[in-house]
């Protein structure tokens, strides 16, 4: 029987279960956590409890328990960012149950060790982007390419797959949602076909950020393809029959898995779909702090710190922009050197 790495919530001691309920329904003025953040905390603290249980220690926060948990994290083949995530989940729980401030400071010190180690590592996405450079324009161009292939496909299965591939590429190049949010889009609910085009009204499953507004008209043919799949006829009539079904669905109108859509994106670009969020941050970097804020809003990120973690080339782009501005100032200010005869 495989060793259990995380205790389920129902096996948490009662005071920790109550803490989770407070995460889910915080008092007025307290921080609100997204469902994804709460689940991550449950998994992280469940790992802590599984480790201390295996060590024969009480299912409680203690210095001994934290010590064996840190040793366990260090022994496992994990990235420092993952170690930091797990330990931060334990820290969040410790704070909620009012664990000793002095002891929590020790947790924070270990978090800082992992954070510093993480900053020295070259992120996987940086290596992948160096090996296979990509821009938002490349993603959009791939959408155009696969839409053309869909029109030339010789079987219905291929046509359907290629139209879905082109639509997710075009959509993510302009609306950088998480792939789990994309697979959850329901026709007539989170996404509507109106006379003027498509309209998005979605609350992100991770950050609870609300996307609410009309989508750019250039996306209309790509999303209409998901109604008609190359057939002739009225898109509006087909839309009426699709209300209540997934936008990205199977022939039986069941949800495609996030893995399937992610595979479609990777086949076309060589990257996982979350790369568009990095591309948005890098593309907006030249607009300074205003651009960084716009990128954060476009990506539905509530935390400035999390938003910055998506940047790869942004700092270089900002430096280039700053140098350009400085050159323009100097050109207008410094007197021209006299021409040598």
GROMACS .gro file of C-alpha atoms in nm, residues 12 15 36 38 50 52 59 70 80 132 157 194 203 211 222 231 240 253-254 282-283 331 334 338:
model
   24
   12UNK     CA    1  -0.724   1.677   1.124
   15UNK     CA    2  -0.910   2.282   1.622
   36UNK     CA    3  -0.763   2.719  -0.436
   38UNK     CA    4  -0.760   2.711   0.110
   50UNK     CA    5   0.131   1.292   0.797
   52UNK     CA    6   0.460   1.400   1.241
   59UNK     CA    7  -0.088   1.566   1.572
   70UNK     CA    8   1.163   2.055   0.743
   80UNK     CA    9   1.244   2.526  -0.344
  132UNK     CA   10   1.200   2.813  -2.754
  157UNK     CA   11  -1.277   1.436  -3.520
  194UNK     CA   12  -2.469   3.849  -2.799
  203UNK     CA   13  -1.511   3.469  -1.140
  211UNK     CA   14  -1.367   3.916  -1.542
  222UNK     CA   15  -1.291   3.157  -3.328
  231UNK     CA   16  -2.091   2.361  -4.065
  240UNK     CA   17  -2.950   2.852  -2.835
  253UNK     CA   18  -2.136   1.820  -2.465
  254UNK     CA   19  -1.933   1.711  -2.166
  282UNK     CA   20   0.655   4.097  -2.025
  283UNK     CA   21   0.457   4.266  -2.304
  331UNK     CA   22   1.957   6.465  -2.686
  334UNK     CA   23   2.320   6.846  -2.415
  338UNK     CA   24   3.094   7.134  -3.294
   0.00000   0.00000   0.00000
